Short mmCIF file of C-alpha atoms in Angstrom, two decimals:
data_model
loop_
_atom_site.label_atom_id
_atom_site.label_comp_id
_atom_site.label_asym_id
_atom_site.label_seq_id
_atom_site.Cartn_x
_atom_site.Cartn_y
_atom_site.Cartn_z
CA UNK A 611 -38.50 -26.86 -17.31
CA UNK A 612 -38.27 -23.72 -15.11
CA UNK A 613 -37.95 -25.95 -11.82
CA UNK A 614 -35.12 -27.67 -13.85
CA UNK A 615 -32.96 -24.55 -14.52
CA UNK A 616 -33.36 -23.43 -11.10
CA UNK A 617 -32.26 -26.29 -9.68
CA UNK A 618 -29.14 -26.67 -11.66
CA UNK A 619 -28.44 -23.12 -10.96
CA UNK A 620 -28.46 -23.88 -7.19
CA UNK A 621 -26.64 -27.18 -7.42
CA UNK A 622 -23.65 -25.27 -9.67
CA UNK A 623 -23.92 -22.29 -7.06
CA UNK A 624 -23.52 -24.32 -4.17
CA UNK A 625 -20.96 -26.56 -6.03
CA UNK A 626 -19.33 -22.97 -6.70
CA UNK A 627 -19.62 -21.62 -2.95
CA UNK A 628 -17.91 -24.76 -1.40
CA UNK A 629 -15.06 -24.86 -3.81
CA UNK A 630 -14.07 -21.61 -2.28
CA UNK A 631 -14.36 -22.73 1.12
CA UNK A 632 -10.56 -23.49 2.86
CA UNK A 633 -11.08 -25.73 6.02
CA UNK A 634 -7.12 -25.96 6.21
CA UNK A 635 -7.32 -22.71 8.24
CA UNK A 636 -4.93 -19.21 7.92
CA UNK A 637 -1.34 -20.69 7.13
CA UNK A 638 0.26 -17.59 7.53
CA UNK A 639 0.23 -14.36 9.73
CA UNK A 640 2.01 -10.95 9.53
CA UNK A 641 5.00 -10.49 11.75
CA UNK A 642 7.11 -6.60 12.26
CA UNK A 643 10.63 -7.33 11.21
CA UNK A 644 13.57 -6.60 12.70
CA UNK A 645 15.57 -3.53 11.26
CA UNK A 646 19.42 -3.99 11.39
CA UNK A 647 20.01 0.09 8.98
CA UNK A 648 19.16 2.60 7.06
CA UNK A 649 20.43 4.75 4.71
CA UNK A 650 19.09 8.23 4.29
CA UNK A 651 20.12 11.36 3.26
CA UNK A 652 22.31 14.08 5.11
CA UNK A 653 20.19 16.18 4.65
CA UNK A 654 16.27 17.05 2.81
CA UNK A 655 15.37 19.35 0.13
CA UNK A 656 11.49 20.33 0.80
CA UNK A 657 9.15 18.83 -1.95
CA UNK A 658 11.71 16.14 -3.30
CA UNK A 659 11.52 13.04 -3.22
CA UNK A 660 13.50 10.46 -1.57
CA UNK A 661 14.33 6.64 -1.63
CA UNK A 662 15.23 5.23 1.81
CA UNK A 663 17.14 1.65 1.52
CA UNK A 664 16.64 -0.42 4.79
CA UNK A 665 18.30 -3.26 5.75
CA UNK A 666 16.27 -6.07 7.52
CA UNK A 667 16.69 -9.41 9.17
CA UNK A 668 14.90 -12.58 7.40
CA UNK A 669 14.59 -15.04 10.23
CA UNK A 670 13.90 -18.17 8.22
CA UNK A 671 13.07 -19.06 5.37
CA UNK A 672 8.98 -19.28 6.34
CA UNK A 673 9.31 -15.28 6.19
CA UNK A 674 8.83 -12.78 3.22
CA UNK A 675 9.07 -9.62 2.90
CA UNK A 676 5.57 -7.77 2.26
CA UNK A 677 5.79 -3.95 2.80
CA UNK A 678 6.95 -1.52 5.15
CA UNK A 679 4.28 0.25 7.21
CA UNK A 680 5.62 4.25 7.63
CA UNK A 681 3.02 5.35 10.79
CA UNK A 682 3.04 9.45 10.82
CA UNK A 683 2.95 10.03 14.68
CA UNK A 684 3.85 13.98 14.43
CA UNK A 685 4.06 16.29 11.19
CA UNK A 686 8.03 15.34 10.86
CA UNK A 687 8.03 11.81 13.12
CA UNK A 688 8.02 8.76 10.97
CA UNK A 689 7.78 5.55 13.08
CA UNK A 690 8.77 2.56 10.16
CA UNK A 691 8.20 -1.15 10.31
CA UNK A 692 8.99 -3.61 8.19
CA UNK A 693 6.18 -6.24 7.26
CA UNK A 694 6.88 -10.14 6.58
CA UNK A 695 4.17 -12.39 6.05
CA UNK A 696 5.13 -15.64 8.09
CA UNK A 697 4.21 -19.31 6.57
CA UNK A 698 3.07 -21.67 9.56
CA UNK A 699 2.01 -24.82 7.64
CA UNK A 700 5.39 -26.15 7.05
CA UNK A 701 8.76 -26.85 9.10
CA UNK A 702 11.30 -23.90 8.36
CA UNK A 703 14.94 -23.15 7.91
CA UNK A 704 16.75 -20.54 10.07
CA UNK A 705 18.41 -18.57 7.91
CA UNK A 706 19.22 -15.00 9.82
CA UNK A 707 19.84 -13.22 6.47
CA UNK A 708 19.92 -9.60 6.03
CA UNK A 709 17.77 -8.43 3.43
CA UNK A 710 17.52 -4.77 1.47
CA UNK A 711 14.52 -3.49 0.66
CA UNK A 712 13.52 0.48 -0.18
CA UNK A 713 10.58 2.94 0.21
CA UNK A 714 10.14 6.55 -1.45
CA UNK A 715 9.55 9.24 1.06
CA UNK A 716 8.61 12.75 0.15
CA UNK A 717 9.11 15.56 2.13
CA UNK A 718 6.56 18.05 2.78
CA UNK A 719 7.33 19.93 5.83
CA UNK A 720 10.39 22.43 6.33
CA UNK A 721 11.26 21.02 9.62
CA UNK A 722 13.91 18.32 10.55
CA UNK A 723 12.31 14.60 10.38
CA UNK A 724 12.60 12.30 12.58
CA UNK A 725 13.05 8.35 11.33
CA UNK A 726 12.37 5.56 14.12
CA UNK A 727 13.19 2.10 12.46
CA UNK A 728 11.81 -0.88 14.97
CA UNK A 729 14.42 -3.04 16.02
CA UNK A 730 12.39 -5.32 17.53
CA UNK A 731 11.43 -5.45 21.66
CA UNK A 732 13.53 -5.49 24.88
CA UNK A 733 13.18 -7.89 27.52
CA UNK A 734 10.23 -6.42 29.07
CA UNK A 735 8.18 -5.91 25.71
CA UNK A 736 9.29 -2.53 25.15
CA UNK A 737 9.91 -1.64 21.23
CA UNK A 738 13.16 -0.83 20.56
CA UNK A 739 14.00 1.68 17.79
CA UNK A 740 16.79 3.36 15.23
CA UNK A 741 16.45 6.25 15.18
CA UNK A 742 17.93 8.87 12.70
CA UNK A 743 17.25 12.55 12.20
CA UNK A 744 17.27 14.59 9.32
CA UNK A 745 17.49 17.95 8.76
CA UNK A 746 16.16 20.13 6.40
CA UNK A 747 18.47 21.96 3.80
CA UNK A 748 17.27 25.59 4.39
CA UNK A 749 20.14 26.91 2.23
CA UNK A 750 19.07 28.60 -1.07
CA UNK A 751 21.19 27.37 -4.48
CA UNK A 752 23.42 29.38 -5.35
CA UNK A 753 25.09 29.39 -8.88
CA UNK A 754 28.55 29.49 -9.00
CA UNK A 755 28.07 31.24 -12.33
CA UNK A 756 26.18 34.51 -10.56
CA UNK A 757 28.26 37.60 -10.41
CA UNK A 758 27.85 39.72 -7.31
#
């Protein structure tokens, strides 16, 4: 009876294991997206919080928008790409539509940030980039109210 149980458990197992197996292959890959704007800001505030709307292109219509990846490459340089996941499997449409899509950014540091949106690469592989600087509102709030 034992020998019986185990081997049902390791025919439903393996049954189990090579349901889950995908010979088909990966039908998709991640791709950086091409930034056509952004909108931030004049200026910051320090500790409030932002939301940055960025305007993309959506090749075709194998491409969807997954995320943006925001790389901190000083203590006020923010280099942002825009992530699509790209569908291989099937013939697509071109499409070249401009997309919105937005990320909240907090600021931390009292010094002027630097944004660098990737536009995509030159002709000799080189990234290209927005870029758009920031600065910090150092100003304290007054009250109109206050008497002197």
């Amino acid at each position: 009876m034992k020998r019986l149980v185990l081997m049902l458990g390791l025919a439903l197992a393996s049954l189990g294991f090579n349901a889950c197996n995908n010979d088909d292959g990966v039908n998709f890959h991640f791709e950086a997206l091409e930034v056509v704007s952004a909108e931030l800001p004049e200026s910051f505030e320090l500790n409030a919080q932002y939301q940055i709307s960025v305007t993309y292109n959506r090749p075709d219509d194998c491409t969807f928008f997954e995320g943006f990846d925001v790389i901190q490459e000083d203590a006020t340089i923010r280099n942002v790409v825009v992530v699509g996941s790209v569908i291989t499997d099937r013939d697509c449409n071109q499409t070249s539509e401009e997309v919105e899509a937005t990320f909240n950014f907090v600021v931390l540091h009292n010094e002027d940030y630097l944004f660098r949106f990737f536009q995509g690469e030159d002709e000799n592989g080189e990234p290209q980039y927005l870029e758009i600087e920031v600065p910090i509102n150092n100003s304290p709030t007054t009250n109109s109210n206050q008497q002197i």
